[in-house]
Amino acid sequence: MKSILNRTLLIVLCVTITVPILLTALYSFESLSVIAEYAERIASPTVTGMLNIKLFPEFASIRQYKRILIDEVAYIRYYANSAIYGLSVALGQMVIGIFTAYALGCFQLKHRNLLFFLFVAVMILPFQVTMAPNYFVLDRMNLLDTPYAIILPGIFMPFCTFMYRQYFVGLPSELFDAAVMDGAHSMNILLRVVVPLSKPLICAGAVLSFVDAWNLVEQPLIYFKNGALYPLSLALMMDGGKATIFAKSTLFLLPPLLLLLYYYQDIIDGIQMCDLK
C-alpha cells in the first residue's frame, strides 16, 4: 500500500512539473496573432472562470522563433551573456572546489573541521545576507557593471567544495600511501588518482552550478545598470514581448534541460558518492 501511494505521488509530481514545460514548447509553435490574443484575454479584468487550454496549435508556425532569432538581436545577446556567466561560474567552482576539497578532505590540516564548518555556514546563508558586503567589495574593486560582478562571487561559492569534500574525506588512506610509495607527489595524486575516481561527482557539481548560474535574477538586477549585460533569466522577467514569450522560454529551458538529461546518471551517482541524502 505504501509503495502504491509513493508511486502515485511521484506520478502526480512528474505530471505537475512536466505539463507546463510541454505546453510552453507547444505554444511556441502558435502564430504570433493567436498568442497575442491569448495574452490579452489573460490580462483582461473582465475574464472570469477557467481559460481554455489548447493542447496543440491549430496551425504550426515558427514565426515566434524567427522573430527572436533573426529580428530581435537583443535576445541572442542575452542568451550569450547567460552562457558566459553559467560556463564561467561552473568551470571556476569546479576547479576551486577540487583543490579546496582536496586540501580539506585529504590532508590533516590544523582546524580543518572548523574551516569546513565555516564553508557550510557560508553555504546556508541566503543571498540577501551577503548582498551588501558583496556590493561594497565589487564597488571598491570597480567591478560593478562588468561581467566579473557575477562571475567572481559565483566561482567562490562553496557548493562544489562541500560536495567534493564529502567524497574525498572518505577515500581510503591506503590509496594515498600506495601512490606515495610509487613516487607520486600531491598534485599527481590529485590529478591521476582522486579526480578520475571522482569524475561523476565532479560532473554533477559542475552541472548543478551551471544551472544555478543560468537562473540568476537578483545578482544581475543589483550589480548591473547596463541592460546589455543582463542574463536571459532577468531579460525574460522584464520582457514585454508577450507574443514571443513561449519561444523565448522554450529556448531558455533547453541548455539546463539538455545538460541534466545528458549527465543524469553522473548526477545520480555523484549525489550518492558524497552521501547527500
PDB file of C-alpha atoms in Angstrom:
ATOM      1  CA  MET A   1       0.000   0.000   0.000  1.00  0.00           C
ATOM      2  CA  LYS A   2       2.797   2.396   0.916  1.00  0.00           C
ATOM      3  CA  SER A   3       4.577   1.650  -2.360  1.00  0.00           C
ATOM      4  CA  ILE A   4       1.411   2.428  -4.352  1.00  0.00           C
ATOM      5  CA  LEU A   5       0.974   5.741  -2.550  1.00  0.00           C
ATOM      6  CA  ASN A   6       4.617   6.683  -3.175  1.00  0.00           C
ATOM      7  CA  ARG A   7       4.344   5.876  -6.874  1.00  0.00           C
ATOM      8  CA  THR A   8       1.081   7.780  -7.172  1.00  0.00           C
ATOM      9  CA  LEU A   9       2.621  10.814  -5.501  1.00  0.00           C
ATOM     10  CA  LEU A  10       5.659  10.652  -7.793  1.00  0.00           C
ATOM     11  CA  ILE A  11       3.442  10.372 -10.881  1.00  0.00           C
ATOM     12  CA  VAL A  12       1.384  13.387  -9.776  1.00  0.00           C
ATOM     13  CA  LEU A  13       4.566  15.407  -9.162  1.00  0.00           C
ATOM     14  CA  CYS A  14       6.024  14.409 -12.542  1.00  0.00           C
ATOM     15  CA  VAL A  15       2.835  15.400 -14.360  1.00  0.00           C
ATOM     16  CA  THR A  16       2.627  18.685 -12.458  1.00  0.00           C
ATOM     17  CA  ILE A  17       6.208  19.567 -13.423  1.00  0.00           C
ATOM     18  CA  THR A  18       6.173  18.223 -16.986  1.00  0.00           C
ATOM     19  CA  VAL A  19       2.836  19.551 -18.294  1.00  0.00           C
ATOM     20  CA  PRO A  20       3.761  23.291 -18.088  1.00  0.00           C
ATOM     21  CA  ILE A  21       7.055  22.600 -19.873  1.00  0.00           C
ATOM     22  CA  LEU A  22       5.317  20.670 -22.651  1.00  0.00           C
ATOM     23  CA  LEU A  23       2.616  23.323 -23.044  1.00  0.00           C
ATOM     24  CA  THR A  24       5.284  26.035 -23.249  1.00  0.00           C
ATOM     25  CA  ALA A  25       7.061  24.122 -26.018  1.00  0.00           C
ATOM     26  CA  LEU A  26       3.789  23.504 -27.904  1.00  0.00           C
ATOM     27  CA  TYR A  27       2.599  27.111 -27.605  1.00  0.00           C
ATOM     28  CA  SER A  28       5.930  28.271 -29.043  1.00  0.00           C
ATOM     29  CA  PHE A  29       4.684  26.987 -32.415  1.00  0.00           C
ATOM     30  CA  GLU A  30       1.490  29.014 -32.283  1.00  0.00           C
ATOM     31  CA  SER A  31       1.201  32.060 -34.538  1.00  0.00           C
ATOM     32  CA  LEU A  32       2.036  35.474 -33.129  1.00  0.00           C
ATOM     33  CA  SER A  33      -1.539  36.725 -33.500  1.00  0.00           C
ATOM     34  CA  VAL A  34      -3.021  33.783 -31.566  1.00  0.00           C
ATOM     35  CA  ILE A  35      -0.533  34.196 -28.695  1.00  0.00           C
ATOM     36  CA  ALA A  36      -1.104  37.965 -28.566  1.00  0.00           C
ATOM     37  CA  GLU A  37      -4.872  37.451 -28.411  1.00  0.00           C
ATOM     38  CA  TYR A  38      -4.483  34.793 -25.739  1.00  0.00           C
ATOM     39  CA  ALA A  39      -2.262  37.092 -23.662  1.00  0.00           C
ATOM     40  CA  GLU A  40      -4.809  39.914 -23.910  1.00  0.00           C
ATOM     41  CA  ARG A  41      -7.553  37.610 -22.683  1.00  0.00           C
ATOM     42  CA  ILE A  42      -5.449  36.580 -19.675  1.00  0.00           C
ATOM     43  CA  ALA A  43      -4.693  40.206 -18.800  1.00  0.00           C
ATOM     44  CA  SER A  44      -8.281  41.362 -19.285  1.00  0.00           C
ATOM     45  CA  PRO A  45     -10.042  42.245 -15.994  1.00  0.00           C
ATOM     46  CA  THR A  46     -13.360  41.031 -17.408  1.00  0.00           C
ATOM     47  CA  VAL A  47     -12.233  37.429 -17.828  1.00  0.00           C
ATOM     48  CA  THR A  48     -13.829  35.091 -15.307  1.00  0.00           C
ATOM     49  CA  GLY A  49     -13.677  31.350 -14.830  1.00  0.00           C
ATOM     50  CA  MET A  50     -11.226  28.889 -16.334  1.00  0.00           C
ATOM     51  CA  LEU A  51      -9.385  29.666 -19.563  1.00  0.00           C
ATOM     52  CA  ASN A  52      -9.458  27.093 -22.314  1.00  0.00           C
ATOM     53  CA  ILE A  53      -6.158  25.272 -22.720  1.00  0.00           C
ATOM     54  CA  LYS A  54      -5.285  24.173 -26.241  1.00  0.00           C
ATOM     55  CA  LEU A  55      -3.011  21.174 -26.269  1.00  0.00           C
ATOM     56  CA  PHE A  56      -1.921  21.562 -29.895  1.00  0.00           C
ATOM     57  CA  PRO A  57      -1.598  24.613 -32.160  1.00  0.00           C
ATOM     58  CA  GLU A  58      -4.171  24.914 -34.923  1.00  0.00           C
ATOM     59  CA  PHE A  59      -1.525  25.880 -37.478  1.00  0.00           C
ATOM     60  CA  ALA A  60       2.100  25.174 -36.572  1.00  0.00           C
ATOM     61  CA  SER A  61       4.301  28.185 -37.169  1.00  0.00           C
ATOM     62  CA  ILE A  62       7.925  29.104 -36.482  1.00  0.00           C
ATOM     63  CA  ARG A  63       7.226  32.840 -36.573  1.00  0.00           C
ATOM     64  CA  GLN A  64       7.994  33.178 -32.865  1.00  0.00           C
ATOM     65  CA  TYR A  65      11.451  31.672 -33.366  1.00  0.00           C
ATOM     66  CA  LYS A  66      12.057  33.783 -36.480  1.00  0.00           C
ATOM     67  CA  ARG A  67      11.144  36.907 -34.536  1.00  0.00           C
ATOM     68  CA  ILE A  68      13.532  36.274 -31.636  1.00  0.00           C
ATOM     69  CA  LEU A  69      16.427  34.656 -33.522  1.00  0.00           C
ATOM     70  CA  ILE A  70      16.522  36.881 -36.609  1.00  0.00           C
ATOM     71  CA  ASP A  71      14.562  40.062 -35.937  1.00  0.00           C
ATOM     72  CA  GLU A  72      15.443  40.606 -32.254  1.00  0.00           C
ATOM     73  CA  VAL A  73      19.217  40.781 -31.881  1.00  0.00           C
ATOM     74  CA  ALA A  74      18.950  41.562 -28.156  1.00  0.00           C
ATOM     75  CA  TYR A  75      17.695  38.050 -27.383  1.00  0.00           C
ATOM     76  CA  ILE A  76      20.864  36.478 -28.790  1.00  0.00           C
ATOM     77  CA  ARG A  77      22.970  38.863 -26.721  1.00  0.00           C
ATOM     78  CA  TYR A  78      21.137  37.954 -23.518  1.00  0.00           C
ATOM     79  CA  TYR A  79      21.490  34.264 -24.393  1.00  0.00           C
ATOM     80  CA  ALA A  80      25.240  34.686 -24.894  1.00  0.00           C
ATOM     81  CA  ASN A  81      25.505  36.556 -21.571  1.00  0.00           C
ATOM     82  CA  SER A  82      23.818  33.686 -19.727  1.00  0.00           C
ATOM     83  CA  ALA A  83      26.088  31.146 -21.424  1.00  0.00           C
ATOM     84  CA  ILE A  84      29.222  33.114 -20.477  1.00  0.00           C
ATOM     85  CA  TYR A  85      28.136  33.548 -16.852  1.00  0.00           C
ATOM     86  CA  GLY A  86      26.987  29.938 -16.483  1.00  0.00           C
ATOM     87  CA  LEU A  87      30.062  28.326 -18.053  1.00  0.00           C
ATOM     88  CA  SER A  88      32.492  30.620 -16.210  1.00  0.00           C
ATOM     89  CA  VAL A  89      30.866  30.024 -12.834  1.00  0.00           C
ATOM     90  CA  ALA A  90      30.594  26.265 -13.382  1.00  0.00           C
ATOM     91  CA  LEU A  91      34.223  25.922 -14.505  1.00  0.00           C
ATOM     92  CA  GLY A  92      35.503  28.200 -11.730  1.00  0.00           C
ATOM     93  CA  GLN A  93      33.537  26.431  -8.993  1.00  0.00           C
ATOM     94  CA  MET A  94      34.693  23.057 -10.289  1.00  0.00           C
ATOM     95  CA  VAL A  95      38.410  23.965 -10.305  1.00  0.00           C
ATOM     96  CA  ILE A  96      38.392  25.825  -6.977  1.00  0.00           C
ATOM     97  CA  GLY A  97      36.165  23.175  -5.432  1.00  0.00           C
ATOM     98  CA  ILE A  98      38.515  20.337  -6.425  1.00  0.00           C
ATOM     99  CA  PHE A  99      41.609  21.964  -4.927  1.00  0.00           C
ATOM    100  CA  THR A 100      39.851  23.237  -1.796  1.00  0.00           C
ATOM    101  CA  ALA A 101      38.111  19.926  -1.146  1.00  0.00           C
ATOM    102  CA  TYR A 102      41.391  18.084  -1.712  1.00  0.00           C
ATOM    103  CA  ALA A 103      43.040  20.192   0.984  1.00  0.00           C
ATOM    104  CA  LEU A 104      40.133  19.896   3.433  1.00  0.00           C
ATOM    105  CA  GLY A 105      39.432  16.217   2.820  1.00  0.00           C
ATOM    106  CA  CYS A 106      42.781  14.564   2.143  1.00  0.00           C
ATOM    107  CA  PHE A 107      45.270  16.483   4.293  1.00  0.00           C
ATOM    108  CA  GLN A 108      45.493  16.520   8.073  1.00  0.00           C
ATOM    109  CA  LEU A 109      45.365  20.293   8.307  1.00  0.00           C
ATOM    110  CA  LYS A 110      45.093  22.037  11.632  1.00  0.00           C
ATOM    111  CA  HIS A 111      41.493  23.137  12.300  1.00  0.00           C
ATOM    112  CA  ARG A 112      40.326  21.641   9.009  1.00  0.00           C
ATOM    113  CA  ASN A 113      36.974  20.692  10.541  1.00  0.00           C
ATOM    114  CA  LEU A 114      36.497  24.281  11.693  1.00  0.00           C
ATOM    115  CA  LEU A 115      37.311  25.537   8.203  1.00  0.00           C
ATOM    116  CA  PHE A 116      34.826  23.097   6.717  1.00  0.00           C
ATOM    117  CA  PHE A 117      32.184  24.233   9.204  1.00  0.00           C
ATOM    118  CA  LEU A 118      32.727  27.816   8.033  1.00  0.00           C
ATOM    119  CA  PHE A 119      32.250  26.656   4.446  1.00  0.00           C
ATOM    120  CA  VAL A 120      28.945  25.040   5.355  1.00  0.00           C
ATOM    121  CA  ALA A 121      27.867  28.120   7.322  1.00  0.00           C
ATOM    122  CA  VAL A 122      28.551  30.343   4.305  1.00  0.00           C
ATOM    123  CA  MET A 123      26.672  27.951   2.037  1.00  0.00           C
ATOM    124  CA  ILE A 124      23.451  28.118   4.056  1.00  0.00           C
ATOM    125  CA  LEU A 125      23.453  31.916   4.218  1.00  0.00           C
ATOM    126  CA  PRO A 126      20.810  33.412   1.916  1.00  0.00           C
ATOM    127  CA  PHE A 127      21.937  35.823  -0.788  1.00  0.00           C
ATOM    128  CA  GLN A 128      20.246  38.730   0.987  1.00  0.00           C
ATOM    129  CA  VAL A 129      22.760  38.413   3.860  1.00  0.00           C
ATOM    130  CA  THR A 130      25.857  38.681   1.661  1.00  0.00           C
ATOM    131  CA  MET A 131      24.359  41.075  -0.888  1.00  0.00           C
ATOM    132  CA  ALA A 132      25.504  44.320   0.747  1.00  0.00           C
ATOM    133  CA  PRO A 133      29.097  43.169   1.542  1.00  0.00           C
ATOM    134  CA  ASN A 134      29.482  41.830  -1.994  1.00  0.00           C
ATOM    135  CA  TYR A 135      28.177  45.070  -3.449  1.00  0.00           C
ATOM    136  CA  PHE A 136      30.639  47.220  -1.500  1.00  0.00           C
ATOM    137  CA  VAL A 137      33.589  44.949  -2.314  1.00  0.00           C
ATOM    138  CA  LEU A 138      32.749  44.937  -6.007  1.00  0.00           C
ATOM    139  CA  ASP A 139      32.291  48.701  -5.923  1.00  0.00           C
ATOM    140  CA  ARG A 140      35.743  49.188  -4.342  1.00  0.00           C
ATOM    141  CA  MET A 141      37.260  46.921  -6.996  1.00  0.00           C
ATOM    142  CA  ASN A 142      35.464  48.843  -9.783  1.00  0.00           C
ATOM    143  CA  LEU A 143      33.796  45.646 -10.940  1.00  0.00           C
ATOM    144  CA  LEU A 144      30.180  46.759 -10.784  1.00  0.00           C
ATOM    145  CA  ASP A 145      28.522  46.839 -14.186  1.00  0.00           C
ATOM    146  CA  THR A 146      31.021  44.314 -15.535  1.00  0.00           C
ATOM    147  CA  PRO A 147      30.621  40.551 -16.116  1.00  0.00           C
ATOM    148  CA  TYR A 148      33.060  39.929 -13.252  1.00  0.00           C
ATOM    149  CA  ALA A 149      30.441  41.167 -10.786  1.00  0.00           C
ATOM    150  CA  ILE A 150      28.569  37.909 -11.473  1.00  0.00           C
ATOM    151  CA  ILE A 151      31.468  35.582 -12.255  1.00  0.00           C
ATOM    152  CA  LEU A 152      33.857  36.274  -9.349  1.00  0.00           C
ATOM    153  CA  PRO A 153      31.348  35.895  -6.467  1.00  0.00           C
ATOM    154  CA  GLY A 154      29.882  32.890  -8.272  1.00  0.00           C
ATOM    155  CA  ILE A 155      33.090  30.876  -8.632  1.00  0.00           C
ATOM    156  CA  PHE A 156      33.846  31.222  -4.926  1.00  0.00           C
ATOM    157  CA  MET A 157      30.522  29.794  -3.789  1.00  0.00           C
ATOM    158  CA  PRO A 158      31.198  26.755  -1.562  1.00  0.00           C
ATOM    159  CA  PHE A 159      28.668  24.333  -3.080  1.00  0.00           C
ATOM    160  CA  CYS A 160      31.126  22.298  -5.162  1.00  0.00           C
ATOM    161  CA  THR A 161      33.682  22.319  -2.345  1.00  0.00           C
ATOM    162  CA  PHE A 162      31.090  20.868   0.009  1.00  0.00           C
ATOM    163  CA  MET A 163      30.101  18.111  -2.433  1.00  0.00           C
ATOM    164  CA  TYR A 164      33.647  17.124  -3.350  1.00  0.00           C
ATOM    165  CA  ARG A 165      34.963  17.177   0.224  1.00  0.00           C
ATOM    166  CA  GLN A 166      32.223  14.808   1.364  1.00  0.00           C
ATOM    167  CA  TYR A 167      33.612  12.184  -1.011  1.00  0.00           C
ATOM    168  CA  PHE A 168      37.334  12.957  -0.736  1.00  0.00           C
ATOM    169  CA  VAL A 169      37.326  12.578   3.039  1.00  0.00           C
ATOM    170  CA  GLY A 170      36.075   9.007   2.693  1.00  0.00           C
ATOM    171  CA  LEU A 171      38.803   7.836   0.321  1.00  0.00           C
ATOM    172  CA  PRO A 172      40.939   5.086   1.925  1.00  0.00           C
ATOM    173  CA  SER A 173      44.313   6.211   3.240  1.00  0.00           C
ATOM    174  CA  GLU A 174      45.891   3.090   1.687  1.00  0.00           C
ATOM    175  CA  LEU A 175      45.219   4.639  -1.723  1.00  0.00           C
ATOM    176  CA  PHE A 176      47.369   7.647  -0.911  1.00  0.00           C
ATOM    177  CA  ASP A 177      50.061   5.566   0.784  1.00  0.00           C
ATOM    178  CA  ALA A 178      50.389   3.398  -2.329  1.00  0.00           C
ATOM    179  CA  ALA A 179      50.645   6.449  -4.559  1.00  0.00           C
ATOM    180  CA  VAL A 180      53.346   7.977  -2.342  1.00  0.00           C
ATOM    181  CA  MET A 181      55.314   4.713  -2.397  1.00  0.00           C
ATOM    182  CA  ASP A 182      55.197   4.855  -6.201  1.00  0.00           C
ATOM    183  CA  GLY A 183      56.814   8.296  -6.056  1.00  0.00           C
ATOM    184  CA  ALA A 184      53.731  10.423  -6.731  1.00  0.00           C
ATOM    185  CA  HIS A 185      53.544  13.881  -5.184  1.00  0.00           C
ATOM    186  CA  SER A 186      50.383  15.671  -4.067  1.00  0.00           C
ATOM    187  CA  MET A 187      49.484  17.123  -7.460  1.00  0.00           C
ATOM    188  CA  ASN A 188      49.971  13.773  -9.201  1.00  0.00           C
ATOM    189  CA  ILE A 189      47.777  12.057  -6.618  1.00  0.00           C
ATOM    190  CA  LEU A 190      45.051  14.636  -7.178  1.00  0.00           C
ATOM    191  CA  LEU A 191      45.129  14.533 -10.979  1.00  0.00           C
ATOM    192  CA  ARG A 192      45.845  10.829 -11.527  1.00  0.00           C
ATOM    193  CA  VAL A 193      44.017   9.220  -8.602  1.00  0.00           C
ATOM    194  CA  VAL A 194      41.432  11.455  -6.913  1.00  0.00           C
ATOM    195  CA  VAL A 195      39.976  13.220  -9.967  1.00  0.00           C
ATOM    196  CA  PRO A 196      39.470  10.039 -12.080  1.00  0.00           C
ATOM    197  CA  LEU A 197      37.768   8.332  -9.143  1.00  0.00           C
ATOM    198  CA  SER A 198      35.520  11.372  -8.626  1.00  0.00           C
ATOM    199  CA  LYS A 199      34.505  12.056 -12.237  1.00  0.00           C
ATOM    200  CA  PRO A 200      30.712  11.559 -11.726  1.00  0.00           C
ATOM    201  CA  LEU A 201      30.783  13.745  -8.620  1.00  0.00           C
ATOM    202  CA  ILE A 202      32.777  16.479 -10.358  1.00  0.00           C
ATOM    203  CA  CYS A 203      30.396  16.463 -13.345  1.00  0.00           C
ATOM    204  CA  ALA A 204      27.382  16.622 -11.034  1.00  0.00           C
ATOM    205  CA  GLY A 205      28.747  19.626  -9.170  1.00  0.00           C
ATOM    206  CA  ALA A 206      29.626  21.471 -12.386  1.00  0.00           C
ATOM    207  CA  VAL A 207      26.194  20.860 -13.959  1.00  0.00           C
ATOM    208  CA  LEU A 208      24.293  21.945 -10.854  1.00  0.00           C
ATOM    209  CA  SER A 209      26.485  25.065 -10.592  1.00  0.00           C
ATOM    210  CA  PHE A 210      25.764  25.905 -14.241  1.00  0.00           C
ATOM    211  CA  VAL A 211      22.014  25.512 -13.747  1.00  0.00           C
ATOM    212  CA  ASP A 212      22.133  27.752 -10.670  1.00  0.00           C
ATOM    213  CA  ALA A 213      24.105  30.444 -12.551  1.00  0.00           C
ATOM    214  CA  TRP A 214      21.804  30.124 -15.584  1.00  0.00           C
ATOM    215  CA  ASN A 215      18.816  31.103 -13.417  1.00  0.00           C
ATOM    216  CA  LEU A 216      20.346  34.176 -11.768  1.00  0.00           C
ATOM    217  CA  VAL A 217      17.956  37.102 -11.257  1.00  0.00           C
ATOM    218  CA  GLU A 218      18.746  39.039  -8.084  1.00  0.00           C
ATOM    219  CA  GLN A 219      22.506  39.423  -8.570  1.00  0.00           C
ATOM    220  CA  PRO A 220      22.435  40.965 -12.066  1.00  0.00           C
ATOM    221  CA  LEU A 221      19.495  43.154 -11.086  1.00  0.00           C
ATOM    222  CA  ILE A 222      21.587  44.646  -8.268  1.00  0.00           C
ATOM    223  CA  TYR A 223      25.073  44.664  -9.799  1.00  0.00           C
ATOM    224  CA  PHE A 224      24.203  45.817 -13.343  1.00  0.00           C
ATOM    225  CA  LYS A 225      22.935  49.183 -14.509  1.00  0.00           C
ATOM    226  CA  ASN A 226      23.746  48.462 -18.137  1.00  0.00           C
ATOM    227  CA  GLY A 227      20.891  46.390 -19.533  1.00  0.00           C
ATOM    228  CA  ALA A 228      23.148  44.954 -22.252  1.00  0.00           C
ATOM    229  CA  LEU A 229      24.862  42.844 -19.550  1.00  0.00           C
ATOM    230  CA  TYR A 230      21.641  41.246 -18.321  1.00  0.00           C
ATOM    231  CA  PRO A 231      21.425  37.437 -18.487  1.00  0.00           C
ATOM    232  CA  LEU A 232      18.486  35.849 -20.240  1.00  0.00           C
ATOM    233  CA  SER A 233      16.796  34.935 -16.951  1.00  0.00           C
ATOM    234  CA  LEU A 234      16.470  38.602 -15.979  1.00  0.00           C
ATOM    235  CA  ALA A 235      15.712  39.787 -19.513  1.00  0.00           C
ATOM    236  CA  LEU A 236      12.784  37.353 -19.759  1.00  0.00           C
ATOM    237  CA  MET A 237      11.352  38.592 -16.486  1.00  0.00           C
ATOM    238  CA  MET A 238      11.474  42.204 -17.694  1.00  0.00           C
ATOM    239  CA  ASP A 239      10.452  41.412 -21.263  1.00  0.00           C
ATOM    240  CA  GLY A 240       7.241  42.905 -22.609  1.00  0.00           C
ATOM    241  CA  GLY A 241       7.132  40.809 -25.780  1.00  0.00           C
ATOM    242  CA  LYS A 242       4.178  38.626 -24.849  1.00  0.00           C
ATOM    243  CA  ALA A 243       3.667  37.293 -28.371  1.00  0.00           C
ATOM    244  CA  THR A 244       7.069  35.556 -28.383  1.00  0.00           C
ATOM    245  CA  ILE A 245       7.346  34.644 -24.713  1.00  0.00           C
ATOM    246  CA  PHE A 246       6.726  30.925 -25.257  1.00  0.00           C
ATOM    247  CA  ALA A 247       9.507  30.557 -27.819  1.00  0.00           C
ATOM    248  CA  LYS A 248      11.849  32.579 -25.613  1.00  0.00           C
ATOM    249  CA  SER A 249      11.008  30.429 -22.591  1.00  0.00           C
ATOM    250  CA  THR A 250      11.463  27.204 -24.576  1.00  0.00           C
ATOM    251  CA  LEU A 251      14.940  28.191 -25.743  1.00  0.00           C
ATOM    252  CA  PHE A 252      15.770  29.329 -22.221  1.00  0.00           C
ATOM    253  CA  LEU A 253      14.907  25.863 -20.889  1.00  0.00           C
ATOM    254  CA  LEU A 254      16.999  23.952 -23.423  1.00  0.00           C
ATOM    255  CA  PRO A 255      20.608  24.270 -22.085  1.00  0.00           C
ATOM    256  CA  PRO A 256      19.933  23.232 -18.462  1.00  0.00           C
ATOM    257  CA  LEU A 257      17.436  20.591 -19.571  1.00  0.00           C
ATOM    258  CA  LEU A 258      19.844  19.012 -22.074  1.00  0.00           C
ATOM    259  CA  LEU A 259      22.694  19.097 -19.566  1.00  0.00           C
ATOM    260  CA  LEU A 260      20.578  17.465 -16.874  1.00  0.00           C
ATOM    261  CA  LEU A 261      19.442  14.755 -19.286  1.00  0.00           C
ATOM    262  CA  TYR A 262      22.938  14.101 -20.654  1.00  0.00           C
ATOM    263  CA  TYR A 263      24.591  13.993 -17.228  1.00  0.00           C
ATOM    264  CA  TYR A 264      21.625  12.421 -15.449  1.00  0.00           C
ATOM    265  CA  GLN A 265      23.473   9.269 -14.402  1.00  0.00           C
ATOM    266  CA  ASP A 266      26.538  11.244 -13.317  1.00  0.00           C
ATOM    267  CA  ILE A 267      24.342  13.490 -11.172  1.00  0.00           C
ATOM    268  CA  ILE A 268      22.667  10.496  -9.517  1.00  0.00           C
ATOM    269  CA  ASP A 269      25.997   8.722  -8.973  1.00  0.00           C
ATOM    270  CA  GLY A 270      27.646  11.931  -7.757  1.00  0.00           C
ATOM    271  CA  ILE A 271      24.977  12.639  -5.157  1.00  0.00           C
ATOM    272  CA  GLN A 272      25.240   9.054  -3.921  1.00  0.00           C
ATOM    273  CA  MET A 273      29.030   9.282  -3.774  1.00  0.00           C
ATOM    274  CA  CYS A 274      29.020  12.317  -1.467  1.00  0.00           C
ATOM    275  CA  ASP A 275      26.264  10.846   0.739  1.00  0.00           C
ATOM    276  CA  LEU A 276      23.828  13.738   0.250  1.00  0.00           C
ATOM    277  CA  LYS A 277      20.631  12.104   1.484  1.00  0.00           C
TER     278      LYS A 277
END
